[in-house]
Coordinates of C-alpha atoms in Angstrom, one line a residue:
M1 CA 0.0 0.0 0.0
T2 CA 1.1 3.6 -0.7
I3 CA 1.5 6.2 2.0
T4 CA -1.6 8.0 0.6
E5 CA -3.8 4.9 1.2
L6 CA -2.4 4.4 4.7
N7 CA -3.2 8.1 5.6
R8 CA -6.7 7.6 4.4
K9 CA -7.1 4.6 6.7
Q10 CA -5.7 6.7 9.5
T11 CA -8.3 9.4 8.9
A12 CA -11.1 6.8 8.9
Y13 CA -10.1 5.5 12.4
K14 CA -9.8 9.1 13.6
N15 CA -13.4 9.8 12.5
K16 CA -14.6 6.6 14.3
L17 CA -13.0 7.8 17.5
K18 CA -14.7 11.2 17.2
K19 CA -18.1 9.4 17.3
I20 CA -17.1 7.4 20.3
E21 CA -15.9 10.7 22.0
Q22 CA -19.3 12.3 21.4
F23 CA -21.0 9.2 23.0
V24 CA -18.7 9.4 26.1
N25 CA -19.1 13.1 26.6
A26 CA -22.9 12.9 26.3
F27 CA -23.4 9.7 28.2
Q28 CA -26.0 9.7 31.0
A29 CA -27.3 6.7 32.8
V30 CA -30.9 6.1 32.1
D31 CA -31.7 2.4 31.5
G32 CA -29.2 0.2 33.3
T33 CA -29.4 -2.9 31.0
K34 CA -29.4 -0.8 27.8
D35 CA -26.6 1.5 29.0
Y36 CA -24.5 -1.5 30.0
I37 CA -24.9 -3.1 26.5
E38 CA -24.1 0.2 24.7
L39 CA -20.9 0.8 26.8
T40 CA -19.8 -2.8 26.2
S41 CA -20.3 -2.4 22.5
K42 CA -18.3 0.9 22.4
L43 CA -15.5 -0.8 24.4
N44 CA -15.3 -3.6 21.9
S45 CA -15.1 -1.0 19.1
I46 CA -12.2 0.8 20.8
N47 CA -10.3 -2.5 21.2
D48 CA -10.8 -3.3 17.5
I49 CA -9.5 0.2 16.5
L50 CA -6.4 -0.2 18.7
K51 CA -5.6 -3.5 16.9
E52 CA -6.1 -1.9 13.5
L53 CA -3.8 1.0 14.5
D54 CA -1.0 -1.5 15.4
N55 CA -1.4 -3.1 12.0
L56 CA -1.4 0.3 10.3
Q57 CA 1.8 1.3 12.2
N58 CA 3.5 -1.9 10.9
K59 CA 2.5 -1.1 7.3
Y60 CA 4.0 2.5 7.7
F61 CA 7.3 0.9 8.8
A62 CA 7.3 -1.4 5.8
L63 CA 7.4 1.6 3.4
P64 CA 10.7 2.5 1.7
D65 CA 13.2 4.5 3.8
K66 CA 13.1 7.5 1.4
I67 CA 9.4 8.3 2.3
E68 CA 9.0 10.8 5.1
L69 CA 6.8 9.3 7.9
N70 CA 7.3 11.7 10.9
N71 CA 4.0 13.6 10.4
S72 CA 1.9 10.4 9.8
L73 CA 3.4 8.6 12.8
D74 CA 2.7 11.6 15.1
I75 CA -1.0 11.7 14.0
L76 CA -1.2 7.9 14.5
S77 CA 0.2 8.3 18.1
D78 CA -2.4 11.0 18.9
I79 CA -5.2 8.7 17.7
E80 CA -3.9 5.9 19.9
E81 CA -3.8 8.2 23.0
D82 CA -7.4 9.3 22.4
A83 CA -8.5 5.7 22.0
E84 CA -6.9 4.7 25.3
K85 CA -8.4 7.7 27.0
F86 CA -11.9 6.9 25.8
K87 CA -11.4 3.2 26.8
V88 CA -10.6 4.3 30.4
S89 CA -13.7 6.4 30.5
I90 CA -16.0 3.6 29.4
L91 CA -14.3 1.2 31.9
V92 CA -15.1 3.6 34.7
F93 CA -18.8 3.7 33.7
L94 CA -18.9 -0.1 33.5
S95 CA -17.2 -0.5 36.9
K96 CA -20.1 1.4 38.5
Y97 CA -22.6 -1.1 37.0
E98 CA -20.5 -4.0 38.3
E99 CA -20.5 -2.5 41.8
Q100 CA -24.2 -2.1 41.7
K101 CA -24.7 -5.7 40.7
T102 CA -22.4 -6.9 43.6
E103 CA -24.5 -4.8 46.0
N104 CA -27.7 -6.3 44.7
A105 CA -26.3 -9.8 45.1
K106 CA -25.4 -9.1 48.7
L107 CA -28.9 -7.9 49.5
T108 CA -30.5 -11.1 47.9
P109 CA -31.6 -13.3 50.8
K110 CA -30.1 -16.8 50.7
S111 CA -31.7 -19.9 52.3
H112 CA -29.4 -21.7 54.7
I113 CA -29.9 -25.4 55.1
K114 CA -28.3 -27.3 57.9
L115 CA -26.5 -30.2 56.4
P116 CA -25.5 -33.2 58.5
D117 CA -21.8 -33.4 59.5
L118 CA -19.7 -35.6 57.2
P119 CA -17.7 -38.3 58.9
L120 CA -13.9 -38.2 58.3
P121 CA -12.6 -41.0 56.0
T122 CA -10.7 -43.8 57.7
F123 CA -7.9 -46.1 56.6
S124 CA -7.3 -49.6 58.0
G125 CA -4.1 -50.5 56.1
K126 CA -5.4 -52.1 52.9
F127 CA -3.3 -51.2 49.9
Q128 CA -6.3 -50.9 47.6
E129 CA -8.1 -48.4 49.9
F130 CA -5.3 -45.9 50.3
E131 CA -5.7 -43.9 47.2
N132 CA -9.4 -43.2 47.9
F133 CA -8.6 -42.4 51.5
K134 CA -5.9 -40.0 50.6
T135 CA -8.0 -38.2 48.0
Q136 CA -10.9 -37.7 50.4
F137 CA -8.7 -36.8 53.4
M138 CA -6.7 -34.2 51.6
S139 CA -9.8 -32.5 50.1
V140 CA -11.4 -32.2 53.6
I141 CA -8.4 -31.8 55.9
G142 CA -5.1 -31.7 54.2
N143 CA -5.9 -28.8 51.9
N144 CA -7.9 -26.9 54.5
D145 CA -5.9 -23.6 55.0
S146 CA -7.9 -22.7 58.1
L147 CA -6.4 -25.7 60.1
Y148 CA -3.0 -25.6 61.8
E149 CA -0.5 -28.3 61.0
S150 CA -0.9 -29.8 64.5
Q151 CA -4.7 -30.1 64.0
K152 CA -4.1 -31.8 60.6
L153 CA -1.8 -34.3 62.3
M154 CA -4.4 -35.1 65.0
Y155 CA -7.1 -35.6 62.4
L156 CA -4.8 -37.9 60.4
K157 CA -3.9 -40.0 63.4
S158 CA -7.5 -40.4 64.4
A159 CA -8.4 -41.6 60.8
L160 CA -5.9 -44.5 61.0
K161 CA -7.2 -47.8 62.1
N162 CA -5.8 -51.4 62.7
E163 CA -2.5 -52.0 60.9
A164 CA -2.2 -48.4 59.7
T165 CA -1.8 -47.1 63.3
L166 CA 1.5 -48.9 63.6
I167 CA 3.3 -46.9 60.9
Q168 CA 6.1 -44.6 62.2
S169 CA 7.3 -41.3 60.7
D170 CA 10.7 -39.5 60.9
Q171 CA 9.2 -36.5 62.6
D172 CA 6.1 -35.9 64.6
N173 CA 4.3 -33.6 62.1
F174 CA 1.6 -33.9 59.5
D175 CA 3.7 -33.9 56.3
S176 CA 6.1 -36.5 57.7
L177 CA 3.3 -39.0 58.7
L178 CA 1.6 -38.5 55.3
K179 CA 4.9 -39.1 53.5
A180 CA 5.4 -42.3 55.5
L181 CA 1.9 -43.5 54.5
E182 CA 2.6 -42.8 50.9
N183 CA 5.9 -44.6 51.0
R184 CA 4.3 -47.7 52.5
Y185 CA 1.0 -47.9 50.6
E186 CA 1.6 -46.2 47.2
N187 CA 3.1 -49.5 46.0
K188 CA 2.0 -49.8 42.3
R189 CA 3.3 -53.3 41.9
A190 CA 1.5 -54.6 45.0
L191 CA -1.7 -52.9 43.9
V192 CA -1.6 -54.4 40.4
D193 CA -1.1 -57.9 41.9
I194 CA -4.0 -57.4 44.2
H195 CA -6.5 -56.3 41.5
I196 CA -5.4 -58.9 38.9
A197 CA -5.7 -61.6 41.6
G198 CA -9.1 -60.3 42.5
I199 CA -10.3 -60.9 38.9
L200 CA -8.7 -64.4 38.6
S201 CA -10.1 -65.5 42.0
I202 CA -13.7 -64.8 41.3
N203 CA -15.8 -67.8 42.3
K204 CA -17.3 -70.0 39.6
L205 CA -21.1 -69.8 39.2
H206 CA -22.8 -73.2 39.1
S207 CA -26.4 -72.0 38.5
E208 CA -28.3 -69.2 37.0
N209 CA -28.3 -66.6 39.7
S210 CA -28.8 -62.9 39.0
T211 CA -27.4 -61.9 42.4
Q212 CA -24.1 -63.8 41.8
I213 CA -23.9 -62.5 38.2
K214 CA -24.3 -58.9 39.4
S215 CA -21.6 -59.5 42.0
L216 CA -19.3 -60.8 39.3
I217 CA -19.9 -57.7 37.1
D218 CA -19.4 -55.2 40.0
T219 CA -16.2 -57.0 41.1
V220 CA -14.7 -57.0 37.6
R221 CA -15.6 -53.3 36.9
N222 CA -14.2 -52.3 40.3
H223 CA -10.8 -54.0 39.7
M224 CA -10.6 -52.7 36.1
R225 CA -11.3 -49.1 37.3
F226 CA -8.4 -49.3 39.8
L227 CA -6.1 -50.7 37.2
K228 CA -7.0 -47.9 34.9
N229 CA -6.3 -45.4 37.7
L230 CA -2.8 -47.0 38.0
K231 CA -2.2 -46.1 34.3
L232 CA -2.6 -49.6 33.1
E233 CA -4.8 -49.2 30.0
S234 CA -6.6 -52.3 28.7
N235 CA -6.2 -53.4 25.1
S236 CA -7.7 -56.1 22.8
L237 CA -5.3 -58.8 24.1
S238 CA -6.0 -58.1 27.8
D239 CA -9.7 -57.9 27.1
A240 CA -9.6 -61.3 25.3
I241 CA -7.7 -62.9 28.2
I242 CA -10.0 -61.5 30.9
L243 CA -13.1 -62.4 28.8
H244 CA -11.9 -66.0 28.5
V245 CA -11.3 -66.2 32.3
L246 CA -14.7 -64.7 33.1
N247 CA -16.6 -66.9 30.5
N248 CA -15.3 -70.0 32.4
K249 CA -16.6 -68.5 35.7
I250 CA -20.3 -68.2 34.6
D251 CA -22.8 -71.0 34.5
K252 CA -23.1 -73.3 31.5
K253 CA -26.4 -71.9 30.3
S254 CA -25.2 -68.3 30.3
Q255 CA -22.0 -69.4 28.4
R256 CA -24.1 -71.0 25.7
L257 CA -26.4 -68.0 25.4
F258 CA -23.5 -65.7 25.1
Q259 CA -22.1 -67.7 22.2
L260 CA -25.5 -67.7 20.5
S261 CA -25.6 -63.9 20.9
L262 CA -22.5 -63.5 18.8
T263 CA -23.2 -63.0 15.1
T264 CA -19.7 -62.6 13.7
T265 CA -16.4 -64.4 14.0
Q266 CA -14.8 -61.3 15.5
V267 CA -13.4 -61.5 19.1
P268 CA -16.0 -59.8 21.3
S269 CA -14.8 -57.0 23.7
L270 CA -14.9 -57.2 27.4
Q271 CA -17.6 -54.5 27.5
D272 CA -19.7 -56.6 25.1
F273 CA -19.5 -59.5 27.6
L274 CA -20.3 -57.4 30.6
S275 CA -23.3 -55.8 28.7
F276 CA -24.6 -59.3 27.9
L277 CA -24.4 -60.3 31.6
E278 CA -26.3 -57.1 32.6
V279 CA -29.1 -58.1 30.2
R280 CA -28.9 -61.7 31.5
C281 CA -29.5 -60.4 35.1
I282 CA -32.5 -58.4 34.0
Q283 CA -33.9 -61.4 32.2
L284 CA -33.5 -63.7 35.2
E285 CA -35.0 -61.2 37.6
S286 CA -38.0 -60.5 35.4
V287 CA -38.9 -64.2 34.8
I288 CA -38.2 -65.7 38.2
K289 CA -41.2 -64.4 40.1
S290 CA -42.7 -67.6 41.5
D291 CA -42.2 -68.4 45.1
F292 CA -41.1 -72.0 45.2
A293 CA -41.9 -72.3 48.9
E294 CA -42.0 -75.7 50.4
K295 CA -45.6 -77.0 50.8
S296 CA -46.1 -78.9 54.0
I297 CA -48.7 -81.7 54.4
P298 CA -50.2 -82.2 57.8
I299 CA -50.1 -85.9 59.0
K300 CA -52.2 -86.8 62.0
N301 CA -51.4 -89.6 64.3
K302 CA -52.5 -90.7 67.7
S303 CA -50.4 -90.5 70.8
S304 CA -50.4 -93.2 73.5
S305 CA -53.2 -91.3 75.3
G306 CA -55.4 -91.5 72.3
V307 CA -55.2 -87.8 71.6
I308 CA -54.7 -86.9 67.9
N309 CA -51.5 -84.9 67.3
S310 CA -50.6 -83.0 64.2
R311 CA -47.1 -83.2 62.7
W312 CA -45.9 -81.7 59.4
K313 CA -44.3 -83.8 56.8
S314 CA -43.3 -82.0 53.6
F315 CA -41.6 -84.5 51.3
L316 CA -44.0 -87.3 50.3
T317 CA -43.7 -89.8 47.5
K318 CA -45.7 -92.7 46.1
D319 CA -44.4 -96.2 46.6
K320 CA -45.5 -98.8 44.0
N321 CA -47.2 -101.0 46.5
K322 CA -48.3 -98.4 49.0
T323 CA -50.2 -95.1 49.2
S324 CA -48.4 -91.8 49.7
T325 CA -45.9 -92.2 52.5
A326 CA -43.4 -89.9 54.1
V327 CA -39.9 -90.5 52.8
E328 CA -38.3 -88.1 55.3
S329 CA -36.8 -89.7 58.4
I330 CA -38.2 -87.7 61.3
S331 CA -36.4 -88.1 64.6
N332 CA -37.8 -87.7 68.0
Q333 CA -36.7 -84.0 67.8
G334 CA -38.6 -83.5 64.6
Q335 CA -35.6 -83.4 62.3
K336 CA -36.3 -84.0 58.6
A337 CA -34.2 -85.7 56.0
C338 CA -34.2 -84.4 52.4
V339 CA -35.5 -87.1 50.0
I340 CA -32.7 -86.2 47.5
C341 CA -29.6 -85.8 49.7
N342 CA -30.8 -87.5 52.9
Q343 CA -29.3 -84.7 55.0
L344 CA -31.2 -83.6 58.1
K345 CA -31.8 -80.1 56.8
K346 CA -35.0 -78.4 56.2
H347 CA -34.9 -77.3 52.6
S348 CA -37.0 -77.8 49.5
V349 CA -36.0 -79.8 46.5
Y350 CA -35.7 -76.5 44.6
N351 CA -32.9 -75.5 47.1
C352 CA -31.2 -78.9 47.5
E353 CA -27.5 -78.5 46.6
M354 CA -27.2 -82.2 45.5
F355 CA -30.3 -81.8 43.2
L356 CA -28.9 -78.6 41.7
N357 CA -25.5 -80.3 41.0
H358 CA -27.2 -82.7 38.6
S359 CA -27.9 -82.0 34.9
P360 CA -31.5 -81.0 34.0
L361 CA -32.1 -84.5 32.6
E362 CA -30.9 -86.2 35.8
R363 CA -33.1 -83.8 37.8
Y364 CA -36.0 -84.9 35.7
E365 CA -35.3 -88.6 36.4
L366 CA -35.0 -87.8 40.2
C367 CA -38.4 -86.1 40.1
K368 CA -39.9 -89.2 38.3
K369 CA -38.2 -91.5 40.8
H370 CA -39.6 -89.7 43.9
N371 CA -42.9 -88.7 42.5
I372 CA -42.0 -85.0 42.5
C373 CA -44.1 -82.7 40.4
T374 CA -42.0 -81.6 37.4
N375 CA -43.7 -78.2 37.4
C376 CA -43.6 -76.9 41.0
L377 CA -41.1 -79.5 42.5
N378 CA -43.5 -80.4 45.3
F379 CA -44.7 -83.9 46.2
H380 CA -47.7 -84.6 44.1
P381 CA -48.3 -86.0 40.5
S382 CA -47.6 -83.5 37.8
K383 CA -51.0 -83.9 36.2
S384 CA -52.6 -82.8 39.5
C385 CA -50.5 -79.6 39.8
T386 CA -52.6 -76.5 40.3
S387 CA -49.7 -74.0 40.1
K388 CA -49.8 -71.4 37.4
S389 CA -46.1 -71.2 37.2
R390 CA -44.3 -72.2 34.0
C391 CA -40.7 -72.5 32.9
Q392 CA -39.2 -69.0 32.9
I393 CA -37.0 -69.9 29.9
C394 CA -39.4 -71.4 27.4
S395 CA -42.9 -71.0 29.1
S396 CA -43.4 -74.8 29.0
F397 CA -45.2 -77.0 31.6
H398 CA -42.1 -77.8 33.6
N399 CA -39.8 -76.1 36.1
A400 CA -36.9 -74.0 34.9
K401 CA -34.6 -76.3 36.8
L402 CA -35.6 -79.1 34.5
H403 CA -35.3 -77.1 31.3
R404 CA -33.1 -79.0 28.8
D405 CA -31.2 -77.6 25.8
K406 CA -31.5 -79.7 22.7
T407 CA -28.3 -81.3 21.3
H408 CA -29.3 -80.0 17.8
V409 CA -31.2 -77.1 16.3
S410 CA -34.5 -76.6 18.2
I411 CA -37.7 -75.2 16.8
P412 CA -40.3 -73.5 19.0
S413 CA -43.7 -75.1 19.7
T414 CA -45.4 -72.5 17.5
A415 CA -43.9 -73.8 14.2
E416 CA -46.1 -75.9 12.0
G417 CA -45.8 -79.6 12.4
F418 CA -45.1 -79.5 16.1
I419 CA -48.6 -80.1 17.5
D420 CA -49.2 -79.7 21.2
T421 CA -49.2 -83.2 22.6
A422 CA -50.3 -82.4 26.2
H423 CA -53.7 -84.0 25.5
K424 CA -52.0 -87.2 24.2
V425 CA -49.0 -87.6 26.5
N426 CA -48.9 -87.5 30.3
S427 CA -47.5 -84.1 31.4
E428 CA -45.0 -86.0 33.6
Q429 CA -43.5 -87.6 30.5
C430 CA -43.5 -84.7 28.1
F431 CA -42.7 -81.0 28.6
A432 CA -45.5 -79.6 26.4
L433 CA -45.1 -75.9 25.5
R434 CA -48.8 -75.3 25.3
P435 CA -50.2 -77.1 28.5
T436 CA -53.8 -77.9 28.9
D437 CA -56.0 -77.7 32.0
K438 CA -57.3 -81.2 32.1
K439 CA -60.2 -80.3 34.4
N440 CA -61.7 -77.8 32.1
S441 CA -60.1 -78.8 28.9
K442 CA -59.2 -75.2 28.1
P443 CA -55.7 -73.8 27.3
M444 CA -54.1 -72.2 30.3
K445 CA -53.4 -68.4 29.9
Y446 CA -50.0 -67.0 29.8
L447 CA -48.2 -64.3 27.8
M448 CA -45.7 -64.9 25.1
I449 CA -43.3 -62.0 24.5
T450 CA -44.7 -60.2 21.5
A451 CA -43.6 -57.0 19.6
V452 CA -44.2 -55.2 16.3
A453 CA -41.1 -55.1 14.1
Y454 CA -40.6 -53.5 10.7
V455 CA -39.4 -55.2 7.5
N456 CA -39.2 -53.1 4.4
G457 CA -41.2 -50.5 6.2
M458 CA -44.1 -53.0 6.8
P459 CA -45.1 -53.8 10.4
V460 CA -44.9 -57.5 11.4
R461 CA -46.0 -59.1 14.6
I462 CA -43.3 -61.2 16.2
I463 CA -42.5 -63.4 19.1
L464 CA -39.3 -63.1 21.1
D465 CA -38.0 -66.5 22.2
S466 CA -34.6 -66.8 23.9
A467 CA -34.9 -70.6 23.9
S468 CA -34.9 -70.9 20.1
E469 CA -31.6 -71.3 18.4
I470 CA -32.8 -70.0 15.0
N471 CA -35.3 -67.4 13.6
F472 CA -38.5 -68.3 11.7
I473 CA -40.8 -66.6 9.3
S474 CA -44.1 -67.9 7.9
S475 CA -44.2 -68.5 4.1
D476 CA -47.1 -66.1 3.7
C477 CA -45.2 -63.3 5.4
A478 CA -42.1 -63.9 3.3
I479 CA -44.1 -63.7 0.1
S480 CA -46.1 -60.6 1.2
L481 CA -42.8 -58.8 2.1
G482 CA -41.3 -59.7 -1.3
L483 CA -38.3 -61.5 0.3
K484 CA -36.2 -63.7 -1.8
R485 CA -36.3 -67.3 -0.7
N486 CA -33.3 -69.6 -1.2
R487 CA -33.8 -73.3 -1.5
I488 CA -32.1 -75.4 1.2
H489 CA -32.3 -79.0 2.5
S490 CA -32.4 -78.9 6.3
S491 CA -34.2 -80.4 9.2
V492 CA -35.1 -79.0 12.6
S493 CA -36.3 -80.7 15.7
G494 CA -38.7 -79.5 18.3
I495 CA -40.6 -81.0 21.2
N496 CA -40.4 -84.8 21.7
G497 CA -37.7 -84.9 18.9
L498 CA -40.3 -84.5 16.1
A499 CA -38.5 -83.3 13.0
Q500 CA -39.6 -81.2 10.1
D501 CA -38.0 -80.5 6.8
I502 CA -37.1 -77.0 5.9
K503 CA -37.0 -76.2 2.2
Y504 CA -36.4 -72.5 2.2
E505 CA -34.5 -69.8 4.0
T506 CA -34.4 -66.0 3.5
N507 CA -32.7 -62.9 4.7
A508 CA -34.4 -59.8 6.0
I509 CA -33.4 -56.5 7.5
I510 CA -35.5 -55.9 10.6
S511 CA -35.8 -52.5 12.3
N512 CA -37.9 -50.6 14.8
K513 CA -40.3 -47.9 13.9
D514 CA -37.8 -45.0 14.0
N515 CA -35.0 -47.0 12.4
S516 CA -32.7 -46.4 15.4
F517 CA -32.2 -50.2 15.4
K518 CA -31.5 -52.2 12.2
K519 CA -30.1 -55.7 11.8
S520 CA -29.9 -58.2 9.0
L521 CA -31.1 -61.7 10.1
K522 CA -31.4 -65.1 8.5
F523 CA -34.8 -66.8 8.8
M524 CA -36.0 -70.4 8.3
V525 CA -39.2 -70.4 6.2
V526 CA -42.0 -72.6 7.6
P527 CA -45.4 -72.9 6.0
K528 CA -47.0 -71.0 8.8
I529 CA -46.6 -70.2 12.5
P530 CA -50.1 -71.1 13.5
S531 CA -50.1 -70.1 17.1
V532 CA -52.4 -67.3 18.0
T533 CA -51.2 -65.4 21.0
P534 CA -52.7 -64.9 23.5
S535 CA -55.3 -67.7 23.1
C536 CA -58.1 -65.4 24.1
N537 CA -58.8 -61.8 24.9
L538 CA -57.2 -60.7 28.2
D539 CA -58.9 -58.1 30.4
I540 CA -56.3 -55.4 31.1
S541 CA -58.7 -52.8 32.4
K542 CA -57.4 -53.3 35.9
L543 CA -53.7 -53.1 34.9
S544 CA -52.2 -49.7 35.9
L545 CA -50.0 -49.3 32.8
P546 CA -48.0 -46.1 32.9
K547 CA -49.3 -43.6 30.3
H548 CA -45.9 -42.2 29.4
I549 CA -44.5 -45.4 28.0
K550 CA -45.0 -46.9 24.6
L551 CA -45.6 -50.7 24.2
A552 CA -43.8 -52.8 21.7
D553 CA -47.1 -54.4 20.9
S554 CA -50.1 -52.3 21.9
S555 CA -52.4 -55.2 21.2
F556 CA -50.5 -57.7 23.3
H557 CA -53.8 -58.7 25.1
K558 CA -55.7 -59.5 21.8
P559 CA -55.4 -62.8 20.0
A560 CA -53.5 -62.2 16.7
K561 CA -51.5 -64.2 14.2
I562 CA -47.7 -64.4 14.5
S563 CA -45.6 -63.9 11.4
M564 CA -42.0 -64.1 12.7
L565 CA -40.1 -65.6 15.6
F566 CA -36.8 -64.1 16.8
G567 CA -34.5 -66.5 18.6
A568 CA -31.5 -66.2 20.9
Q569 CA -29.3 -64.9 18.1
V570 CA -30.9 -61.4 18.4
F571 CA -32.8 -61.7 21.6
F572 CA -30.1 -60.2 23.8
K573 CA -29.4 -57.4 21.4
I574 CA -33.1 -56.3 21.5
I575 CA -33.5 -56.2 25.3
K576 CA -32.5 -53.0 27.2
A577 CA -31.8 -52.4 30.8
D578 CA -34.9 -50.6 32.0
Q579 CA -37.9 -52.4 33.4
I580 CA -41.1 -51.4 35.2
K581 CA -42.8 -53.8 37.5
I582 CA -46.6 -53.5 37.3
N583 CA -47.5 -56.3 39.8
D584 CA -46.2 -59.8 40.9
S585 CA -47.1 -61.2 37.5
I586 CA -46.6 -58.4 34.9
T587 CA -43.4 -56.6 34.2
L588 CA -42.7 -54.1 31.4
Q589 CA -39.2 -54.7 29.9
N590 CA -37.7 -52.0 27.7
S591 CA -36.4 -53.1 24.3
V592 CA -35.4 -51.5 20.9
F593 CA -39.1 -51.9 20.0
N594 CA -40.3 -50.0 23.1
Y595 CA -41.6 -51.8 26.2
I596 CA -42.6 -55.5 26.0
V597 CA -45.0 -57.1 28.4
T598 CA -43.6 -60.2 30.2

């Protein structure tokens, strides 16, 4: 730029300052908020001008040496002085507003709430507890400038318990004692050993127990958090090793379901495994509602005086040549022996450790041997059972402790060709998935888990079945959705080992209504899924369903045709953590399709 152009810019900045000068000279406080905004705006303008003046000065200096600059630089200096003067004036005005705001804040009444006194943290000498103790103690006592060093020392000594009280310091002051504690307990190597050992020493779970699974999850996350705080970051290798260790710690059923939930050959992450266990806990808690309390049967006998006495015998069985007789040995003190383990302990079959250590098939044989009901595990014939409880895994007419996994691909009871045989076969010999009340010859009422999914933008009513190893779709549904069917030659087995040939399979992308969940699944095509669920209209007028929630199937209480069945492959990816308990029988479980009724 030429000196003429630079001088013109200089004049423009001078004119801007004249307008600001007029504003400052004429300023009078009228409207506090408006005045404050105007002053702030003018202050920003002055700051911008000062920056531009610096740039302008640099451009003057960049001109050739032969050009005379003295006059231009003098004018530029005067403009800068005026700008600084106006800036000070505006800052004075603004300071008055700030003072006024401070005074107003002091006059504003504040409510004072008396909070309970917080107890001081204590330390008992465990390595893994020291870091938390130190952080809490320093925030409350150590960094409190209002306390003398002698007071801090007294507080620290009073916070030490057990082994920690034995530690000695070089000097009798706060800093020396704290340093001695740090030297003793800030042992990274020892801490790492403790937390790794904590993960490896987790007890193995032998049964499906949501409380034990929760404890496992919390233990792992606690140790992993401490290791991360020690600057030991996890990676894919460490995740794979820990996942392998933990997978061997959980029960066999959960191990199998976790493998079924994996849809690729990629190594799952540790977080994927823990998320699966969270869902597993929710599932177990939501389905195990029945109280398997021991039912006692009063047996009356006569004493030597002829007076009838009542005693309670709970474990009864049928002998081939006798009527129902007690199989418990009852001593003079009233001790009872369990029919399974013969130990003098009062416990039900459901809680018998020896019974639980057997496989589901062996448990079933024990029930048959001792005339134990295969549905409620009490001592009466299965066909006479009046309990409304069903298997929490597959909803069949047997106890969850007797649920058996098929050794090959299983098909649910709803697929064509697998007819309910409850009316043909004794319920003690067959686990029928659709039991019949023999007294009234009417189907018993229970809810299957239904939802409405979307395929190609079309709504489809589905059943969620975690016990099915594969997914199914009716032939009519596949055709109406325009899905391409691929010819295959396969066979699947269902209840009682009945087999059915499958001639077609298809692939479909399923989603929820807002497309926030999408997944490509493979389906076996069956001629139809004839089950209508529920079997009759259910009266839900007395159910207090929350109005703010959306149901996955708003017509869950009305009989309707099922077009698809989702198995274990996708079941655990659909279920979410939230659940709402309506009553002892009904729970709303959140899912990607909104809340399902279980």
